[in-house]
Amino acid sequence: RQRQMCIRDRCYKMTRSEAREQAFILIFEKSFNGDVSLGELYEMAVETEIAKPDAFTEALAYGVCEKQAEIDSVIEKYSVGWKIARMSKVAVAVLRLAVYEILYTETPVGVAINEAVELSKKYASKEDCAFVNGVLGSVAKEEKK
């Protein structure tokens, strides 16, 4: 599904997958720039045309930031033997986004997991991809009961 977004006299057609990827990039970037607000990061990304304005992107990225402590505790609960600090920043960003979608949005669980695995394939190692898939499988099985 594509939606059209018109901001500042520019019109964009963006799929949910593309918007989700933008949200992932913002979440990932935020992990390196804790002192910069997500709004500032997003504004810079739009101004430099790294990102396109999109309501779904914003909803996901801001939602993850708002619920990050809760999301991180869920991730650590299902990543047995791993603390967030020991995980790759890519895996953490993908997991945060997917766990947020699973727990707090209407996105079907299978879609959230599949999209996370696709982001992992694109940006992470094979080990990270398998790790993300395993953690999300456990989250989906236990948290959605």
XYZ file of C-alpha atoms in Angstrom:
145
model
C 0.000 0.000 0.000
C 1.259 3.418 -0.872
C 0.153 6.621 0.742
C 0.784 10.081 -0.579
C 2.259 12.694 1.693
C 2.340 16.370 0.693
C 4.508 18.617 2.842
C 6.198 21.890 1.886
C 4.800 21.621 -1.656
C 6.467 18.249 -2.122
C 4.432 15.113 -2.649
C 5.834 11.715 -1.775
C 4.551 8.226 -2.277
C 5.833 5.991 0.452
C 5.027 2.411 1.362
C 4.695 1.340 4.983
C 7.942 -0.599 4.582
C 9.746 2.555 3.465
C 8.255 4.542 6.341
C 9.233 1.770 8.761
C 12.797 1.826 7.416
C 12.952 5.589 7.997
C 11.731 5.066 11.571
C 14.391 2.384 12.091
C 17.095 4.785 10.868
C 15.888 7.500 13.253
C 15.810 5.055 16.177
C 19.293 3.813 15.254
C 20.636 7.369 14.935
C 19.090 8.303 18.289
C 21.155 5.552 19.938
C 24.310 7.512 19.010
C 22.897 10.952 19.797
C 21.184 10.655 23.152
C 21.495 14.357 23.843
C 19.706 15.352 20.611
C 15.910 15.134 20.555
C 14.239 12.810 18.095
C 12.446 15.825 16.656
C 15.743 17.525 15.887
C 17.143 14.363 14.284
C 14.030 13.955 12.156
C 14.024 17.608 11.127
C 17.704 17.407 10.099
C 17.037 14.216 8.137
C 14.157 15.854 6.255
C 16.086 19.077 5.619
C 19.053 17.154 4.203
C 16.663 14.910 2.244
C 17.887 11.783 4.008
C 14.274 11.208 5.063
C 10.909 12.229 3.706
C 8.154 13.660 5.907
C 5.724 10.895 6.849
C 3.121 10.497 9.593
C 3.650 6.723 9.977
C 7.412 7.220 10.351
C 6.787 9.817 13.045
C 4.256 7.680 14.899
C 6.637 4.717 15.031
C 9.789 6.631 15.955
C 8.131 8.778 18.626
C 6.230 5.764 19.970
C 9.446 3.778 20.380
C 11.126 6.684 22.193
C 8.129 7.146 24.487
C 7.939 3.445 25.417
C 11.663 2.641 25.222
C 12.108 1.569 28.861
C 9.179 -0.854 28.643
C 10.302 -2.134 25.240
C 13.865 -2.680 26.458
C 12.664 -4.715 29.437
C 10.661 -6.954 27.060
C 13.688 -7.355 24.775
C 15.932 -8.322 27.693
C 13.304 -10.725 29.033
C 13.305 -12.701 25.764
C 16.967 -12.367 24.800
C 18.140 -14.820 27.412
C 21.668 -14.098 28.535
C 21.940 -10.832 26.600
C 21.742 -7.295 27.898
C 20.862 -4.423 25.576
C 24.355 -2.967 26.054
C 25.947 -6.131 24.597
C 23.748 -6.263 21.495
C 24.598 -4.552 18.227
C 22.975 -1.148 17.860
C 21.338 -2.291 14.618
C 19.733 -5.294 16.307
C 18.546 -3.130 19.194
C 16.976 -0.552 16.858
C 15.227 -3.266 14.829
C 14.006 -5.015 17.977
C 12.732 -1.790 19.542
C 10.759 -0.961 16.426
C 9.285 -4.443 16.037
C 8.443 -4.891 19.730
C 6.726 -1.501 19.686
C 4.653 -2.555 16.678
C 3.775 -5.925 18.209
C 2.729 -4.532 21.584
C 1.336 -1.076 20.853
C -0.031 -0.943 17.299
C -2.557 -2.695 15.102
C 0.188 -4.055 12.845
C -0.257 -7.822 12.468
C 2.427 -9.682 14.416
C 3.612 -11.589 11.349
C 4.063 -8.353 9.415
C 6.043 -6.741 12.246
C 8.345 -9.770 12.478
C 8.794 -10.084 8.715
C 9.596 -6.381 8.351
C 12.120 -6.614 11.208
C 13.814 -9.608 9.598
C 13.999 -7.735 6.275
C 15.576 -4.704 7.984
C 18.033 -7.057 9.706
C 18.951 -8.658 6.386
C 19.631 -5.228 4.907
C 21.503 -3.596 7.796
C 22.793 -6.314 10.129
C 24.808 -9.508 10.133
C 23.348 -12.991 9.595
C 23.781 -13.650 13.313
C 21.822 -10.504 14.168
C 19.079 -11.528 11.744
C 18.667 -14.936 13.394
C 18.831 -13.343 16.854
C 16.150 -10.756 15.972
C 13.886 -13.441 14.509
C 14.268 -15.649 17.590
C 13.626 -12.874 20.107
C 10.588 -11.606 18.199
C 9.200 -15.131 17.869
C 9.349 -15.477 21.659
C 7.854 -12.024 22.210
C 4.989 -12.774 19.839
C 4.281 -16.145 21.417
C 4.286 -14.931 25.012
C 3.292 -11.253 24.985
C 0.298 -11.487 22.652
C -1.498 -14.141 24.771
